C-alpha positions as semicolon CSV with decimal commas, in nm:
position;residue;x (nm);y (nm);z (nm)
1;M;0,047;0,004;0,027
2;T;0,131;0,321;-0,128
3;A;0,113;0,649;0,150
4;A;-0,150;0,898;-0,035
5;P;0,077;1,197;-0,085
6;Q;0,134;1,482;0,101
7;S;0,075;1,844;0,032
8;P;0,326;2,108;-0,020
9;V;0,429;2,254;0,301
10;V;0,419;2,679;0,192
11;T;0,611;2,884;0,430
12;R;0,642;3,277;0,424
13;T;1,032;3,396;0,405
14;P;1,061;3,780;0,645
15;L;1,130;3,926;0,333
16;A;0,769;3,843;0,229
17;S;0,601;3,945;0,568
18;R;0,768;4,262;0,541
19;G;0,663;4,353;0,177
20;A;0,294;4,305;0,337
21;V;0,345;4,551;0,557
22;W;0,343;4,843;0,238
23;F;0,050;4,765;0,173
24;T;-0,109;4,868;0,467
25;V;0,058;5,238;0,447
26;P;-0,162;5,448;0,255
27;Y;-0,408;5,364;0,453
28;A;-0,181;5,419;0,763
29;V;-0,119;5,760;0,629
30;V;-0,440;5,862;0,607
31;F;-0,593;5,730;0,872
32;A;-0,311;5,922;1,066
33;L;-0,345;6,236;0,869
34;F;-0,723;6,254;0,895
35;L;-0,870;6,112;1,227
36;A;-0,585;5,999;1,473
37;W;-0,404;6,390;1,435
38;P;-0,757;6,563;1,465
39;I;-0,859;6,363;1,720
40;L;-0,527;6,462;1,939
41;Y;-0,463;6,760;1,881
42;G;-0,874;6,820;1,980
43;L;-0,811;6,679;2,273
44;W;-0,533;6,939;2,319
45;M;-0,772;7,220;2,144
46;R;-1,035;7,139;2,353
47;F;-0,829;7,363;2,671
48;T;-0,733;7,637;2,494
49;D;-0,886;7,957;2,319
50;Q;-0,765;7,895;1,982
51;S;-0,909;8,076;1,744
52;L;-0,956;8,131;1,383
53;A;-0,922;8,560;1,431
54;A;-0,577;8,526;1,681
55;P;-0,281;8,374;1,616
56;R;-0,201;8,347;1,990
57;V;-0,360;8,022;2,167
58;R;-0,421;8,045;2,521
59;F;-0,424;7,739;2,783
60;V;-0,706;7,810;2,950
61;A;-0,825;7,477;3,168
62;L;-1,166;7,369;3,195
63;E;-1,234;7,729;3,128
64;N;-1,450;7,649;2,771
65;Y;-1,655;7,353;2,966
66;V;-1,771;7,575;3,218
67;E;-1,926;7,834;3,039
68;A;-2,070;7,548;2,774
69;L;-2,245;7,389;3,099
70;T;-2,409;7,727;3,114
71;D;-2,472;7,852;2,825
72;P;-2,863;7,873;2,755
73;E;-2,805;7,861;2,396
74;L;-2,596;7,489;2,390
75;W;-2,936;7,427;2,657
76;A;-3,168;7,491;2,417
77;S;-2,979;7,373;2,095
78;L;-2,944;7,022;2,265
79;G;-3,328;7,052;2,377
80;N;-3,375;7,069;2,026
81;T;-3,195;6,822;1,890
82;V;-3,409;6,567;2,182
83;L;-3,688;6,709;2,082
84;F;-3,628;6,634;1,655
85;T;-3,481;6,285;1,784
86;V;-3,849;6,170;1,984
87;I;-4,007;6,323;1,676
88;T;-3,802;6,112;1,411
89;S;-3,775;5,786;1,616
90;V;-4,086;5,705;1,701
91;P;-4,215;5,756;1,314
92;L;-3,906;5,558;1,150
93;V;-3,931;5,285;1,388
94;A;-4,331;5,198;1,409
95;V;-4,415;5,321;1,081
96;A;-4,067;5,176;0,878
97;F;-4,212;4,790;1,076
98;V;-4,567;4,866;0,898
99;L;-4,446;4,877;0,529
100;A;-4,247;4,588;0,554
101;Y;-4,468;4,404;0,709
102;L;-4,767;4,496;0,405
103;V;-4,456;4,396;0,137
104;H;-4,401;4,071;0,346
105;T;-4,741;3,962;0,371
106;G;-4,874;4,015;-0,053
107;L;-4,893;4,386;-0,088
108;P;-5,002;4,408;-0,491
109;G;-4,707;4,551;-0,677
110;Q;-4,364;4,491;-0,451
111;W;-4,116;4,573;-0,669
112;L;-4,238;4,897;-0,691
113;W;-4,296;4,918;-0,293
114;R;-3,962;4,825;-0,256
115;L;-3,881;5,079;-0,519
116;T;-4,086;5,360;-0,396
117;F;-3,981;5,260;-0,022
118;F;-3,591;5,228;-0,022
119;A;-3,455;5,471;-0,314
120;P;-3,516;5,797;-0,101
121;Y;-3,291;5,655;0,125
122;L;-3,020;5,675;-0,171
123;L;-2,982;6,001;-0,286
124;P;-2,733;6,272;-0,138
125;V;-2,861;6,476;0,133
126;S;-2,841;6,806;-0,117
127;V;-3,077;6,680;-0,336
128;V;-3,288;6,579;-0,087
129;A;-3,277;6,944;0,068
130;G;-3,352;7,136;-0,306
131;I;-3,623;6,903;-0,313
132;W;-3,793;6,990;0,001
133;G;-3,693;7,325;-0,047
134;M;-3,912;7,348;-0,342
135;V;-4,211;7,162;-0,191
136;Y;-4,208;7,395;0,130
137;A;-4,122;7,687;-0,053
138;N;-4,415;7,964;0,005
139;D;-4,519;8,117;-0,314
140;F;-4,498;7,798;-0,516
141;G;-4,392;7,504;-0,306
142;L;-4,634;7,176;-0,299
143;I;-4,792;7,168;-0,016
144;N;-4,863;7,566;-0,021
145;G;-4,992;7,471;-0,360
146;L;-5,284;7,149;-0,238
147;L;-5,381;7,391;0,040
148;I;-5,469;7,738;-0,180
149;E;-5,658;7,432;-0,372
150;L;-5,808;7,356;-0,037
151;G;-5,977;7,705;0,036
152;G;-5,664;7,745;0,264
153;S;-5,384;7,987;0,275
154;N;-4,983;7,912;0,285
155;I;-4,776;7,803;0,502
156;P;-4,422;7,933;0,579
157;W;-4,319;7,578;0,717
158;L;-3,917;7,736;0,714
159;S;-3,900;8,056;0,849
160;D;-4,195;7,991;1,176
161;S;-4,029;7,843;1,391
162;R;-4,426;7,641;1,528
163;F;-4,349;7,429;1,174
164;A;-3,939;7,429;1,076
165;M;-3,869;7,120;1,286
166;W;-4,185;6,943;1,234
167;A;-4,111;7,000;0,887
168;I;-3,790;6,947;0,892
169;A;-3,906;6,568;1,058
170;L;-4,167;6,511;0,786
171;L;-3,821;6,544;0,506
172;T;-3,619;6,276;0,751
173;L;-3,920;6,048;0,779
174;W;-3,881;6,120;0,422
175;W;-3,564;6,041;0,326
176;T;-3,449;5,745;0,593
177;I;-3,667;5,519;0,613
178;G;-3,615;5,297;0,317
179;F;-3,316;5,202;0,571
180;N;-3,526;5,066;0,867
181;F;-3,786;4,956;0,619
182;L;-3,510;4,699;0,483
183;L;-3,353;4,528;0,805
184;Y;-3,745;4,427;0,885
185;L;-3,868;4,319;0,536
186;S;-3,538;4,104;0,627
187;A;-3,612;3,994;0,952
188;L;-3,971;3,905;0,886
189;Q;-3,811;3,684;0,578
190;N;-3,619;3,555;0,833
191;I;-3,926;3,405;1,053
192;P;-4,014;3,051;0,951
193;E;-4,279;2,954;0,762
194;H;-4,379;2,681;0,990
195;V;-4,419;2,882;1,309
196;Y;-4,686;3,079;1,130
197;E;-4,902;2,719;1,022
198;A;-4,886;2,603;1,355
199;A;-5,051;2,920;1,461
200;S;-5,241;2,924;1,259
201;L;-5,337;2,556;1,294
202;D;-5,392;2,659;1,665
203;G;-5,678;2,898;1,518
204;A;-5,448;3,225;1,553
205;G;-5,582;3,481;1,341
206;P;-5,378;3,713;1,144
207;W;-5,397;3,976;1,432
208;R;-5,292;3,730;1,733
209;R;-5,012;3,563;1,422
210;L;-4,892;3,956;1,411
211;V;-4,875;3,967;1,762
212;S;-4,735;3,666;1,937
213;V;-4,533;3,558;1,617
214;T;-4,438;3,833;1,413
215;L;-4,388;4,104;1,700
216;P;-4,116;3,870;1,946
217;M;-3,967;3,746;1,646
218;T;-3,862;4,066;1,518
219;R;-3,722;4,199;1,915
220;S;-3,441;4,232;1,818
221;T;-3,424;4,389;1,466
222;T;-3,668;4,637;1,662
223;V;-3,413;4,704;1,945
224;L;-3,141;4,698;1,690
225;I;-3,333;4,998;1,468
226;I;-3,459;5,193;1,797
227;L;-3,015;5,212;1,891
228;L;-2,931;5,315;1,579
229;Q;-3,223;5,574;1,516
230;L;-3,152;5,725;1,824
231;L;-2,753;5,789;1,737
232;A;-2,867;5,902;1,412
233;S;-3,101;6,151;1,520
234;L;-2,880;6,303;1,737
235;K;-2,619;6,391;1,478
236;V;-2,899;6,520;1,269
237;F;-2,689;6,830;1,130
238;D;-2,690;6,859;0,731
239;Q;-3,094;6,878;0,689
240;V;-3,087;7,136;0,920
241;F;-2,785;7,334;0,788
242;L;-2,901;7,351;0,423
243;L;-3,262;7,454;0,480
244;T;-3,264;7,635;0,801
245;A;-2,944;7,678;0,978
246;G;-3,112;7,672;1,269
247;G;-3,340;7,921;1,311
248;P;-3,583;8,057;1,317
249;D;-3,455;8,186;1,587
250;G;-3,304;7,923;1,703
251;A;-3,614;7,685;1,663
252;T;-3,410;7,450;1,450
253;Q;-3,075;7,486;1,631
254;V;-2,900;7,146;1,687
255;I;-2,666;7,086;1,926
256;L;-2,442;6,996;1,616
257;Q;-2,534;7,316;1,395
258;Y;-2,409;7,497;1,738
259;I;-2,084;7,335;1,738
260;Y;-2,018;7,445;1,414
261;D;-2,160;7,793;1,420
262;A;-1,911;7,855;1,777
263;G;-1,605;7,685;1,556
264;F;-1,663;7,811;1,186
265;S;-1,886;8,127;1,228
266;G;-1,726;8,287;1,597
267;Y;-1,417;8,167;1,520
268;R;-1,368;7,961;1,854
269;L;-1,249;7,644;1,770
270;G;-1,129;7,532;2,047
271;Y;-1,467;7,672;2,277
272;A;-1,593;7,407;1,988
273;A;-1,386;7,144;2,049
274;S;-1,459;7,157;2,398
275;V;-1,839;7,050;2,305
276;S;-1,790;6,847;2,055
277;Y;-1,602;6,647;2,308
278;L;-1,936;6,644;2,510
279;F;-2,117;6,541;2,347
280;F;-1,889;6,287;2,189
281;A;-1,925;6,181;2,528
282;L;-2,275;6,139;2,529
283;I;-2,318;5,945;2,241
284;V;-2,005;5,756;2,397
285;L;-2,257;5,664;2,656
286;L;-2,561;5,593;2,468
287;S;-2,328;5,342;2,220
288;I;-2,265;5,173;2,587
289;V;-2,629;5,155;2,627
290;Q;-2,676;5,002;2,339
291;V;-2,455;4,749;2,397
292;A;-2,552;4,612;2,673
293;V;-2,943;4,604;2,565
294;M;-2,819;4,431;2,217
295;R;-2,679;4,194;2,476
296;R;-2,979;4,182;2,743
297;V;-3,225;4,087;2,458
298;R;-2,991;3,803;2,289
299;K;-2,979;3,668;2,573
300;E;-3,337;3,676;2,628
301;S;-3,459;3,552;2,264
């Protein structure tokens, strides 16, 4: 009996290993220049009064943090951010589930509905802001045009503090719901069909199957979407900056808009860095909560 042929052993030479390191150099350079260095410099800058208007930099210790925590405008901006997070996160979770459930249960023309719900998410924010800027226009906007046809009057959607934040929230709902819709649709498609069949044999109707089967089996996806949505809404900036720039009268000024105005309109880079790291600490805290909640849900599932 002859022995089976053995496959040749491939060994890496030290020279080849050293050569492979060079493939990481471009990424390492970009990482160092555009991520690592700005983070390290920002850590130092938050303790200074560095300004774009003055070349001299003075060490101010914790003065920036004291000023930030006692600034009513910062707290108002944080309040606007929390308001935006609440009024967008709830519909972006609930409506996304309803849309995904309708498509999953056999809504006619599924390909059209999937395209309709997900396509806006692919648009860049500049395009979205341009579209909705025309929709909300006072004189020729689509919404005001419909209101006039119905016998109503123009509503200053973006120039009235009563409506501006809600207008931006509606834009965000239309623009970003496709991502949550896709996550829910994937979760619904992963539910085994035999589970629904067993529930039907036990006499469960459509509503009972929804409450007792669908919702519990998509619970982990719901928790994930809620936490991701909270983090995304807290970091809102683009649509606010492009449509209202924080106005009118600060009604839509969110925390990132406040940081931008402090650093690039007020030229106070050191102060802006201090506020940005305070906000960063809040995001880290929420991320820790996210990990803890996800672990608990997985253990219970």
